[in-house]
Tab-separated table of C-alpha atoms and ligand atoms in Angstrom:
chain	number	residue	atom	x	y	z
A	2	MET	CA	164.511	-2.408	23.148
A	3	HIS	CA	163.037	-3.967	26.254
A	4	GLU	CA	166.179	-3.383	28.268
A	5	LYS	CA	165.540	0.315	27.877
A	6	ILE	CA	162.015	0.435	29.176
A	7	GLY	CA	160.889	0.564	32.769
A	8	ILE	CA	159.972	3.014	35.411
A	9	PRO	CA	162.313	3.626	38.303
A	10	ASN	CA	159.679	5.527	40.273
A	11	LEU	CA	157.174	2.730	40.193
A	12	ALA	CA	159.680	-0.034	40.799
A	13	ILE	CA	160.997	1.049	44.178
A	14	ASP	CA	160.547	-1.552	46.888
A	15	GLU	CA	160.537	0.673	49.939
A	16	PRO	CA	159.994	-0.946	53.345
A	17	LEU	CA	157.862	0.670	56.012
A	18	ILE	CA	159.772	2.966	58.314
A	19	PHE	CA	158.963	0.502	61.136
A	20	GLU	CA	161.073	-2.063	59.341
A	21	LEU	CA	164.090	0.247	59.043
A	22	GLY	CA	166.792	1.242	61.505
A	23	ASN	CA	168.007	-0.286	64.694
A	24	SER	CA	167.485	0.172	68.403
A	25	GLY	CA	169.241	3.290	69.672
A	26	ARG	CA	169.467	5.157	66.378
A	27	HIS	CA	168.069	8.621	66.193
A	28	SER	CA	167.948	11.373	63.620
A	29	VAL	CA	168.635	14.432	65.733
A	30	ASP	CA	171.060	14.918	68.604
A	31	PHE	CA	169.705	17.132	71.326
A	32	GLU	CA	172.491	18.562	73.384
A	33	LYS	CA	170.189	19.193	76.272
A	34	THR	CA	166.474	18.682	76.201
A	35	VAL	CA	164.446	21.409	77.805
A	36	LEU	CA	161.949	18.932	79.152
A	37	SER	CA	163.210	15.528	80.125
A	38	PRO	CA	160.895	12.639	80.887
A	39	GLY	CA	162.598	11.569	84.115
A	40	SER	CA	162.695	15.017	85.677
A	41	GLY	CA	159.034	15.421	86.460
A	42	ASP	CA	158.796	18.273	83.947
A	43	ILE	CA	156.211	16.242	82.065
A	44	PRO	CA	153.372	14.733	84.110
A	45	ALA	CA	153.336	10.948	84.027
A	46	SER	CA	149.779	10.966	82.647
A	47	ALA	CA	151.013	12.734	79.501
A	48	LEU	CA	153.819	10.266	78.854
A	49	ARG	CA	153.289	7.377	76.473
A	50	SER	CA	154.317	4.034	77.832
A	51	ASP	CA	153.589	1.795	74.844
A	52	PHE	CA	156.463	2.824	72.649
A	53	ASP	CA	157.021	-0.684	71.427
A	54	GLY	CA	158.026	-0.773	67.789
A	55	PHE	CA	158.569	2.961	67.460
A	56	PRO	CA	160.946	3.549	64.546
A	57	GLU	CA	164.528	4.313	65.506
A	58	VAL	CA	166.308	5.529	62.402
A	59	SER	CA	169.329	7.651	61.638
A	60	GLN	CA	168.941	10.952	59.837
A	61	VAL	CA	170.131	9.579	56.504
A	62	GLU	CA	167.737	6.641	56.777
A	63	LEU	CA	164.917	9.026	57.575
A	64	VAL	CA	165.689	11.391	54.710
A	65	ARG	CA	166.151	8.592	52.171
A	66	HIS	CA	162.969	6.869	53.276
A	67	PHE	CA	160.794	9.920	52.742
A	68	ILE	CA	162.563	11.088	49.590
A	69	ARG	CA	162.078	7.615	48.119
A	70	LEU	CA	158.449	7.583	49.161
A	71	SER	CA	158.005	10.957	47.504
A	72	GLN	CA	159.167	9.315	44.274
A	73	TYR	CA	157.000	6.285	44.771
A	74	ASN	CA	154.491	7.650	42.366
A	75	TYR	CA	154.143	9.163	38.962
A	76	SER	CA	153.719	12.880	38.483
A	77	VAL	CA	153.854	15.669	35.948
A	78	ASP	CA	157.265	16.510	37.385
A	79	THR	CA	158.625	13.029	36.723
A	80	GLY	CA	157.253	12.275	33.274
A	81	PHE	CA	154.773	12.698	30.455
A	82	TYR	CA	151.200	12.458	31.691
A	83	PRO	CA	148.881	12.191	28.661
A	84	LEU	CA	145.650	11.899	30.637
A	85	GLY	CA	142.861	13.125	28.348
A	86	SER	CA	140.267	15.607	29.604
A	87	CYS	CA	142.546	16.593	32.494
A	88	THR	CA	145.140	18.990	31.005
A	89	MET	CA	148.026	17.602	33.045
A	90	LYS	CA	150.491	20.279	32.004
A	91	TYR	CA	153.757	21.227	33.640
A	92	ASN	CA	153.293	23.945	36.254
A	93	PRO	CA	156.003	26.627	36.161
A	94	ARG	CA	157.718	27.019	39.535
A	95	VAL	CA	157.394	30.786	39.573
A	96	ASN	CA	153.664	30.373	40.244
A	97	GLU	CA	154.488	28.338	43.343
A	98	ASP	CA	156.910	31.028	44.481
A	99	MET	CA	154.222	33.687	44.150
A	100	ALA	CA	151.678	31.592	46.052
A	101	GLY	CA	154.293	31.089	48.750
A	102	LEU	CA	154.889	34.817	49.368
A	103	ALA	CA	154.192	35.410	53.038
A	104	GLY	CA	151.688	38.185	52.391
A	105	PHE	CA	149.539	35.784	50.384
A	106	ALA	CA	150.233	32.480	52.104
A	107	SER	CA	149.782	33.857	55.623
A	108	ALA	CA	146.832	36.153	54.969
A	109	HIS	CA	144.067	35.466	57.451
A	110	PRO	CA	140.649	35.150	55.818
A	111	GLU	CA	138.939	37.027	58.655
A	112	GLN	CA	140.994	40.159	58.077
A	113	PRO	CA	138.872	43.203	57.312
A	114	ALA	CA	139.078	44.496	53.750
A	115	THR	CA	141.265	47.421	54.808
A	116	PHE	CA	144.013	45.019	55.926
A	117	CYS	CA	144.073	42.838	52.806
A	118	GLN	CA	143.905	45.329	49.953
A	119	GLY	CA	146.669	43.516	48.060
A	120	ALA	CA	144.872	40.186	48.117
A	121	LEU	CA	141.598	41.831	47.070
A	122	GLU	CA	143.333	43.696	44.275
A	123	LEU	CA	144.804	40.441	43.000
A	124	MET	CA	141.369	38.769	43.016
A	125	HIS	CA	139.772	41.758	41.328
A	126	ARG	CA	142.448	41.792	38.622
A	127	LEU	CA	142.179	38.042	38.082
A	128	GLN	CA	138.403	38.380	37.701
A	129	ARG	CA	138.962	40.997	35.007
A	130	CYS	CA	141.488	38.786	33.191
A	131	LEU	CA	139.089	35.832	33.221
A	132	ALA	CA	136.215	38.021	32.014
A	133	GLU	CA	138.410	39.193	29.138
A	134	ILE	CA	139.509	35.653	28.224
A	135	THR	CA	135.930	34.321	28.240
A	136	GLY	CA	134.153	37.369	26.817
A	137	MET	CA	131.895	37.553	29.874
A	138	ASP	CA	130.949	40.493	32.109
A	139	ARG	CA	131.367	39.287	35.687
A	140	VAL	CA	133.305	36.585	37.501
A	141	THR	CA	133.135	34.856	40.881
A	142	LEU	CA	136.241	33.089	42.143
A	143	GLN	CA	134.423	31.200	44.905
A	144	PRO	CA	133.779	27.746	43.378
A	145	ALA	CA	136.415	25.252	44.500
A	146	ALA	CA	136.475	23.111	41.336
A	147	GLY	CA	134.928	22.727	37.907
A	148	ALA	CA	131.996	20.698	39.189
A	149	HIS	CA	131.422	23.330	41.875
A	150	GLY	CA	131.398	26.037	39.185
A	151	GLU	CA	128.748	24.053	37.308
A	152	LEU	CA	126.660	23.769	40.452
A	153	THR	CA	127.021	27.502	41.139
A	154	GLY	CA	125.937	28.297	37.574
A	155	MET	CA	122.920	26.018	37.792
A	156	MET	CA	121.926	27.561	41.133
A	157	MET	CA	122.087	31.013	39.540
A	158	ILE	CA	119.948	29.890	36.600
A	159	ARG	CA	117.424	28.404	39.018
A	160	ALA	CA	117.405	31.664	40.992
A	161	PHE	CA	116.883	33.639	37.776
A	162	PHE	CA	113.755	31.677	36.819
A	163	ARG	CA	112.377	31.660	40.373
A	164	ASP	CA	112.808	35.403	40.481
A	165	ARG	CA	110.654	35.697	37.355
A	166	GLY	CA	108.056	33.336	38.719
A	167	GLU	CA	108.883	30.714	36.107
A	168	THR	CA	109.470	27.063	36.708
A	169	ARG	CA	111.565	25.146	34.239
A	170	SER	CA	112.431	21.516	34.846
A	171	LYS	CA	114.946	20.405	32.212
A	172	VAL	CA	118.539	20.972	31.125
A	173	LEU	CA	119.905	19.589	27.839
A	174	ILE	CA	123.253	17.790	28.036
A	175	PRO	CA	125.147	16.242	25.095
A	176	ASP	CA	125.992	12.547	25.390
A	177	THR	CA	129.722	13.328	25.316
A	178	ALA	CA	129.502	15.336	28.557
A	179	HIS	CA	131.622	14.841	31.642
A	180	GLY	CA	129.666	13.038	34.389
A	181	THR	CA	129.730	16.110	36.597
A	182	ASN	CA	127.357	17.920	34.178
A	183	PRO	CA	124.257	15.781	34.754
A	184	ALA	CA	125.186	15.529	38.445
A	185	SER	CA	125.262	19.321	38.897
A	186	VAL	CA	121.987	19.659	37.052
A	187	ALA	CA	120.307	16.964	39.156
A	188	MET	CA	121.563	18.543	42.386
A	189	CYS	CA	119.652	21.691	41.436
A	190	GLY	CA	116.453	19.745	40.907
A	191	PHE	CA	116.523	19.803	37.087
A	192	SER	CA	116.321	16.666	35.019
A	193	ALA	CA	119.113	16.083	32.535
A	194	VAL	CA	117.920	15.441	28.980
A	195	PRO	CA	120.581	13.823	26.783
A	196	VAL	CA	121.282	15.193	23.296
A	197	SER	CA	123.019	12.907	20.835
A	198	SER	CA	126.204	14.353	19.395
A	199	GLY	CA	125.778	12.553	16.102
A	200	PRO	CA	128.190	10.677	13.851
A	201	LYS	CA	130.541	13.606	13.302
A	202	GLY	CA	131.115	14.009	17.029
A	203	TYR	CA	129.487	17.412	17.396
A	204	LEU	CA	125.968	18.693	18.036
A	205	GLU	CA	123.617	19.363	15.145
A	206	THR	CA	121.377	22.392	15.585
A	207	GLY	CA	118.319	20.421	14.458
A	208	ASP	CA	118.689	17.914	17.309
A	209	VAL	CA	118.761	20.751	19.838
A	210	LEU	CA	115.807	22.539	18.195
A	211	GLU	CA	113.761	19.373	18.494
A	212	LEU	CA	114.337	19.113	22.245
A	213	MET	CA	114.398	22.791	23.215
A	214	ASP	CA	111.171	24.096	24.727
A	215	GLU	CA	109.928	26.534	27.327
A	216	ASP	CA	110.319	23.969	30.090
A	217	THR	CA	114.064	23.809	29.418
A	218	ALA	CA	116.218	26.103	31.539
A	219	ALA	CA	119.522	25.654	29.759
A	220	ILE	CA	121.838	23.633	27.608
A	221	MET	CA	125.230	22.675	29.045
A	222	ILE	CA	127.887	22.369	26.358
A	223	THR	CA	131.543	21.463	26.736
A	224	ASN	CA	133.544	23.181	24.031
A	225	PRO	CA	135.717	21.729	22.624
A	226	ASN	CA	133.806	18.670	23.711
A	227	THR	CA	135.243	15.589	25.365
A	228	LEU	CA	136.115	14.113	21.966
A	229	GLY	CA	138.378	17.137	21.522
A	230	ILE	CA	136.076	18.446	18.770
A	231	PHE	CA	134.933	22.053	18.458
A	232	GLU	CA	131.167	22.450	18.696
A	233	ARG	CA	130.957	24.354	15.447
A	234	ASN	CA	127.200	24.946	15.582
A	235	ILE	CA	127.377	26.663	18.935
A	236	ALA	CA	126.185	30.083	17.715
A	237	ASP	CA	123.090	28.626	15.978
A	238	ILE	CA	122.406	26.389	18.964
A	239	ALA	CA	122.653	29.425	21.241
A	240	ASP	CA	120.071	31.234	19.086
A	241	ALA	CA	117.718	28.247	19.308
A	242	VAL	CA	118.083	28.077	23.088
A	243	HIS	CA	117.721	31.834	23.584
A	244	ASP	CA	114.589	31.842	21.393
A	245	LYS	CA	112.884	29.740	24.059
A	246	GLY	CA	114.275	31.823	26.895
A	247	GLY	CA	116.934	29.336	27.991
A	248	PHE	CA	120.601	29.823	28.920
A	249	VAL	CA	123.717	28.441	27.270
A	250	TYR	CA	126.136	27.116	29.886
A	251	CYS	CA	129.656	26.422	28.642
A	252	ASP	CA	131.692	23.831	30.507
A	253	GLY	CA	135.070	25.503	30.066
A	254	ALA	CA	137.235	22.642	31.338
A	255	ASN	CA	138.799	22.399	27.876
A	256	LEU	CA	139.637	26.077	27.590
A	257	ASN	CA	143.296	25.125	27.124
A	258	ALA	CA	142.445	24.537	23.470
A	259	LEU	CA	141.040	27.976	22.720
A	260	MET	CA	142.538	30.758	24.826
A	261	GLY	CA	142.850	33.931	22.798
A	262	ILE	CA	141.174	32.182	19.870
A	263	VAL	CA	137.513	31.902	20.886
A	264	ARG	CA	135.725	34.012	23.497
A	265	PHE	CA	132.650	32.049	24.436
A	266	GLY	CA	130.741	35.116	25.529
A	267	ASP	CA	131.045	36.387	21.952
A	268	ILE	CA	129.453	33.306	20.402
A	269	GLY	CA	126.311	33.064	22.478
A	270	CYS	CA	127.312	31.501	25.802
A	271	ASP	CA	125.795	33.129	28.877
A	272	LEU	CA	127.977	31.621	31.572
A	273	MET	CA	130.950	29.320	31.863
A	274	HIS	CA	133.298	27.931	34.440
A	275	MET	CA	137.028	27.494	34.067
A	276	ASN	CA	139.227	24.989	35.845
A	277	LEU	CA	142.196	27.004	37.080
A	278	HIS	CA	143.848	23.707	38.043
A	279	LYS	CA	143.712	22.548	34.436
A	280	THR	CA	144.125	25.537	32.144
A	281	PHE	CA	145.884	27.954	34.466
A	282	SER	CA	148.623	25.762	35.734
A	283	THR	CA	147.921	24.541	39.228
A	284	PRO	CA	149.197	21.046	40.084
A	285	HIS	CA	146.272	18.676	40.358
A	286	GLY	CA	145.262	15.071	40.277
A	287	GLY	CA	145.873	14.133	43.886
A	288	GLY	CA	142.612	15.544	45.157
A	289	GLY	CA	144.320	18.741	46.241
A	290	PRO	CA	142.707	22.158	46.085
A	291	GLY	CA	141.551	23.538	42.755
A	292	ALA	CA	139.395	26.437	41.658
A	293	GLY	CA	136.476	26.661	39.260
A	294	PRO	CA	135.690	30.364	38.772
A	295	LEU	CA	132.411	31.108	37.054
A	296	ALA	CA	132.086	33.890	34.474
A	297	VAL	CA	128.630	35.212	33.591
A	298	LYS	CA	126.882	37.745	31.403
A	299	GLU	CA	125.361	40.807	33.051
A	300	VAL	CA	121.849	39.301	33.012
A	301	LEU	CA	122.922	36.781	35.669
A	302	ALA	CA	125.027	39.193	37.744
A	303	PRO	CA	122.326	39.827	40.400
A	304	TYR	CA	122.513	36.161	41.431
A	305	LEU	CA	126.306	35.916	41.908
A	306	PRO	CA	127.540	34.526	45.223
A	307	VAL	CA	128.502	37.062	47.901
A	308	PRO	CA	130.747	38.722	48.750
A	309	LEU	CA	131.534	40.425	45.469
A	310	ILE	CA	134.945	42.009	45.242
A	311	SER	CA	134.291	45.530	44.078
A	312	ARG	CA	136.418	48.597	43.578
A	313	THR	CA	135.768	52.234	44.351
A	314	GLU	CA	138.601	54.399	43.110
A	315	ASP	CA	141.693	52.925	44.748
A	316	THR	CA	139.935	50.861	47.391
A	317	TYR	CA	138.832	47.260	47.076
A	318	ASN	CA	135.770	46.139	49.016
A	319	LEU	CA	133.984	42.963	50.020
A	320	ASP	CA	130.428	43.681	48.982
A	321	TYR	CA	127.637	41.702	50.653
A	322	ASP	CA	124.818	43.911	49.446
A	323	LEU	CA	123.286	41.770	46.706
A	324	PRO	CA	119.666	40.965	47.634
A	325	LYS	CA	119.148	38.337	44.910
A	326	SER	CA	122.456	36.539	45.468
A	327	ILE	CA	122.392	32.759	45.783
A	328	GLY	CA	124.490	33.309	48.922
A	329	LYS	CA	127.871	31.810	49.611
A	330	VAL	CA	129.026	28.655	47.860
A	331	ARG	CA	132.379	28.349	49.605
A	332	SER	CA	133.847	29.515	52.881
A	333	PHE	CA	135.532	32.910	52.611
A	334	TYR	CA	136.508	33.757	49.006
A	335	GLY	CA	137.406	30.456	47.378
A	336	ASN	CA	140.815	28.817	47.163
A	337	PHE	CA	142.786	32.026	47.158
A	338	LEU	CA	146.280	30.605	46.587
A	339	ILE	CA	145.098	28.804	43.448
A	340	CYS	CA	143.974	32.220	42.225
A	341	VAL	CA	147.440	33.621	42.956
A	342	ARG	CA	149.009	30.885	40.809
A	343	ALA	CA	146.570	31.558	37.969
A	344	TYR	CA	147.185	35.289	38.079
A	345	ALA	CA	150.960	34.772	38.047
A	346	TYR	CA	150.587	32.389	35.104
A	347	ILE	CA	148.425	34.817	33.131
A	348	LEU	CA	150.788	37.735	33.799
A	349	ALA	CA	153.833	35.696	32.843
A	350	LEU	CA	152.344	34.752	29.473
A	351	GLY	CA	150.248	37.782	28.580
A	352	GLY	CA	147.526	37.680	25.953
A	353	SER	CA	149.706	36.504	23.076
A	354	GLY	CA	151.387	33.909	25.292
A	355	LEU	CA	148.044	32.402	26.272
A	356	ARG	CA	147.106	32.150	22.635
A	357	ARG	CA	150.403	30.406	21.903
A	358	VAL	CA	149.657	27.929	24.714
A	359	SER	CA	146.453	26.916	22.976
A	360	GLU	CA	148.004	26.801	19.519
A	361	ASN	CA	150.765	24.496	20.750
A	362	ALA	CA	148.350	22.306	22.737
A	363	VAL	CA	146.349	21.783	19.537
A	364	LEU	CA	149.476	21.240	17.445
A	365	ASN	CA	150.815	18.606	19.859
A	366	ALA	CA	147.522	16.701	19.946
A	367	ASN	CA	147.258	16.696	16.173
A	368	TYR	CA	150.852	15.526	15.863
A	369	LEU	CA	150.086	12.504	18.056
A	370	ARG	CA	146.857	11.882	16.186
A	371	LYS	CA	148.636	11.761	12.829
A	372	LYS	CA	151.507	9.630	14.122
A	373	LEU	CA	149.233	7.084	15.779
A	374	GLU	CA	146.271	6.849	13.435
A	375	GLU	CA	147.770	4.009	11.439
A	376	ASP	CA	148.223	1.763	14.474
A	377	TYR	CA	145.178	2.831	16.471
A	378	HIS	CA	141.602	3.210	15.262
A	379	LEU	CA	140.182	6.740	15.248
A	380	PRO	CA	136.436	6.476	15.900
A	381	VAL	CA	135.658	10.016	14.737
A	382	LYS	CA	137.394	11.484	11.725
A	383	THR	CA	136.399	15.092	12.383
A	384	GLU	CA	139.442	17.242	13.095
A	385	THR	CA	140.258	17.587	16.754
A	386	LEU	CA	141.745	20.304	18.879
A	387	HIS	CA	143.716	19.661	22.070
A	388	GLU	CA	143.079	15.947	22.557
A	389	CYS	CA	142.235	12.928	20.477
A	390	VAL	CA	140.365	9.707	21.113
A	391	PHE	CA	141.479	6.312	19.797
A	392	THR	CA	139.980	2.880	20.379
A	393	ASP	CA	141.239	-0.699	20.649
A	394	ARG	CA	139.394	-1.881	17.523
A	395	LYS	CA	142.592	-2.735	15.638
A	396	GLN	CA	143.868	-4.745	18.634
A	397	HIS	CA	140.609	-6.575	19.375
A	398	GLY	CA	141.413	-9.409	16.985
A	399	TYR	CA	144.451	-10.290	19.129
A	400	GLY	CA	142.393	-10.289	22.325
A	401	VAL	CA	144.012	-7.046	23.448
A	402	SER	CA	141.869	-4.301	24.985
A	403	THR	CA	142.256	-0.623	25.793
A	404	LEU	CA	142.966	-1.562	29.405
A	405	ASP	CA	145.889	-3.785	28.328
A	406	ILE	CA	147.379	-1.021	26.175
A	407	ALA	CA	147.080	1.469	29.016
A	408	LYS	CA	148.664	-0.940	31.512
A	409	ARG	CA	151.529	-1.737	29.149
A	410	LEU	CA	152.311	1.979	28.856
A	411	ILE	CA	153.284	1.860	32.538
A	412	ASP	CA	156.087	-0.551	31.579
A	413	TYR	CA	157.287	1.989	29.053
A	414	GLY	CA	157.417	4.678	31.718
A	415	TYR	CA	154.235	6.604	30.976
A	416	HIS	CA	151.161	7.401	32.958
A	417	PRO	CA	148.299	5.769	31.034
A	418	PRO	CA	145.935	7.996	29.069
A	419	THR	CA	142.285	8.326	30.042
A	420	ILE	CA	140.466	5.120	29.135
A	421	TYR	CA	136.820	4.173	28.496
A	422	PHE	CA	135.835	7.860	28.442
A	423	PRO	CA	133.949	9.496	26.811
A	424	LEU	CA	131.302	6.833	27.237
A	425	VAL	CA	129.938	7.265	23.708
A	426	VAL	CA	133.113	5.689	22.309
A	427	SER	CA	133.527	1.985	22.978
A	428	GLY	CA	137.030	1.150	24.222
A	429	ALA	CA	138.100	4.794	24.198
A	430	LEU	CA	141.728	5.745	24.800
A	431	MET	CA	142.043	9.472	25.106
A	432	VAL	CA	145.308	11.367	24.821
A	433	GLU	CA	145.900	15.011	25.733
A	434	PRO	CA	149.564	15.931	25.446
A	435	THR	CA	149.211	19.653	26.378
A	436	GLU	CA	151.517	22.374	25.125
A	437	THR	CA	154.259	21.774	27.672
A	438	GLU	CA	155.663	18.629	26.030
A	439	SER	CA	158.569	18.805	23.584
A	440	LEU	CA	158.715	17.163	20.177
A	441	GLN	CA	161.263	14.678	21.577
A	442	THR	CA	158.895	13.641	24.378
A	443	LEU	CA	156.062	13.173	21.907
A	444	ASP	CA	158.286	11.114	19.606
A	445	ARG	CA	159.360	8.839	22.453
A	446	PHE	CA	155.712	8.339	23.390
A	447	VAL	CA	154.878	7.560	19.751
A	448	ASP	CA	157.686	4.965	19.725
A	449	ALA	CA	156.220	3.329	22.835
A	450	MET	CA	152.729	3.272	21.328
A	451	HIS	CA	154.084	1.748	18.107
A	452	ALA	CA	155.991	-0.873	20.089
A	453	ILE	CA	152.821	-1.744	21.998
A	454	ALA	CA	150.831	-2.078	18.769
A	455	ARG	CA	153.503	-4.489	17.542
A	456	GLU	CA	153.420	-6.439	20.797
A	457	ALA	CA	149.655	-6.722	20.486
A	458	ARG	CA	150.120	-8.508	17.183
A	459	GLU	CA	153.130	-10.627	18.145
A	460	LYS	CA	152.871	-11.372	21.870
A	461	PRO	CA	149.449	-10.356	23.140
A	462	ASP	CA	149.898	-12.260	26.422
A	463	LEU	CA	152.594	-9.803	27.420
A	464	LEU	CA	150.012	-7.031	27.241
A	465	LYS	CA	147.299	-8.946	29.001
A	466	ASN	CA	149.546	-9.322	32.047
A	467	ALA	CA	150.996	-5.825	31.956
A	468	PRO	CA	152.420	-4.008	33.737
A	469	GLY	CA	155.191	-6.486	34.364
A	470	LEU	CA	158.030	-4.183	35.391
A	471	SER	CA	156.442	-2.105	38.126
A	472	LYS	CA	156.442	-3.116	41.772
A	473	ILE	CA	152.685	-3.486	41.724
A	474	THR	CA	151.701	-5.446	38.634
A	475	ARG	CA	148.178	-6.049	37.271
A	476	VAL	CA	145.742	-5.545	40.119
A	477	ASP	CA	142.203	-6.750	40.523
A	478	GLU	CA	140.611	-3.325	40.369
A	479	VAL	CA	137.177	-4.521	41.434
A	480	ALA	CA	138.523	-6.227	44.553
A	481	ALA	CA	140.694	-3.211	45.302
A	482	ALA	CA	137.596	-1.018	45.293
A	483	ARG	CA	135.293	-3.467	47.066
A	484	LYS	CA	137.680	-4.886	49.658
A	485	PRO	CA	140.337	-2.262	50.225
A	486	VAL	CA	143.147	-3.119	52.655
A	487	LEU	CA	143.500	0.071	54.606
A	488	ARG	CA	145.667	-1.071	57.488
A	489	TRP	CA	149.217	-2.285	57.615
A	490	ILE	CA	149.321	-5.852	58.855
A	491	LYS	CA	152.615	-7.272	60.031
A	492	GLN	CA	153.823	-9.823	57.538
A	493	GLU	CA	154.184	-12.478	60.277
A	494	ALA	CA	150.523	-12.051	61.153
A	495	VAL	CA	149.581	-12.630	57.543
A	496	ASN	CA	151.744	-15.730	57.443
A	497	GLY	CA	150.189	-17.002	60.652
A	498	GLU	CA	153.478	-17.052	62.561
B	20	PLP	C1	137.542	18.048	34.714
B	20	PLP	C2	136.240	18.309	34.085
B	20	PLP	C3	135.139	18.686	34.867
B	20	PLP	C4	135.143	18.701	36.372
B	20	PLP	O1	136.076	19.558	36.908
B	20	PLP	P1	136.631	19.340	38.392
B	20	PLP	O2	137.528	20.505	38.606
B	20	PLP	O3	137.334	18.029	38.397
B	20	PLP	O4	135.452	19.346	39.314
B	20	PLP	C5	133.963	18.993	34.201
B	20	PLP	N1	133.868	18.912	32.872
B	20	PLP	C6	134.910	18.543	32.098
B	20	PLP	C7	134.742	18.478	30.611
B	20	PLP	C8	136.133	18.209	32.676
B	20	PLP	O5	137.156	17.826	31.914
């Protein structure tokens, strides 16, 4: 079975382009250059003299070098990417095509509203779709990511209380929360008060009641939470929070589990962000642009960032007239082309299609959970939605940890799942398959996980040194973070020659 495993993408040994080619090779033949260095067309001061070591490669060498480099990584387009909490789903190409349409891609953000009616109409329509999906009244597309949506929401809550002459200092945050939640809260000057999620993995109303008071501005709940579990007491918790005049913020990063099934505005949430780059199919993970639109109930509408995109009959406007607005949170109108992708995705699927996305995401996660629960310890038995969390407890006796399991998965050709998160689970290994994976892909992944569980029992050293088949094997992650090598050093220099 070992002959079959391995990862071509991560095993490429590609030299630097400086090490390729030969003197005199070039990739393009110019019949006649318009400007030639010897002719005096270019002033001497603008000419580089130190061209030593400049790569001289043929066209095929150039193309192969960059194509190979482009494969020198792992991506959703090359394989299964079960990273929990991230919704690494396949992104249909039609969304890219729509975002590439010249009218969208080349639109200048300083154009007056009269010249960009199409773009404004698209944003207005997307806002209405997101309001419908979340059960909220109003939406801003400005925030550039989920964390930015959280910050925007917290700023609006702060503005709401200031406006009423109230000061509140606390925000409740469950212990399963993503780290961005307490960070957003702290950036707005609130202190984050942790709420324990209890042995069943979800919040108990009593625990919230005990902490909720009139100095608490809000509770921030991720639903389903980062254990993949639905917060089933959300409506009662919302009542308890509202009783003391607080807001219920929903971190909607896990919306992929519940589209068309639960509308958070209907069950007591007052505002929530969505991660378009997770749920609504924008490629992400490389630090590229995302979008974290924020949907709110009417009571918070006066504090929305400007400009609002409004509509009067058949005209779309950029409306800056909102005296209580928190102002702008992002240049121009947010990451517009991410919004185009999301709108294309929503239109392609329609309401029933979105619901099917969530149903299949939940089905896939539960399939993996069932198939793996014998080999891997499940810390929480409560039923899960779109992702499930295992631990390394059954492998501990062999000296094998979650890190070793994750690293060994690289040898089997998979991107490792999320590990050691959520923090409340010791040795967590979190898998989110998403709806875009086929039964065959899931079965192959299950086979790999079973094989690794067997290896843990029979040859644990193999796992402790994994990955063994990739070009880069086990790295010292602490040294890599503390003493990064950021510059290419000629090998001879390293060898002291
Ligand atoms: C991803 C995520 C965030 C942060 O979103 P970004 O778009 O990465 O800023 C917040 N909360 C949860 C639960 C998440 O999964």
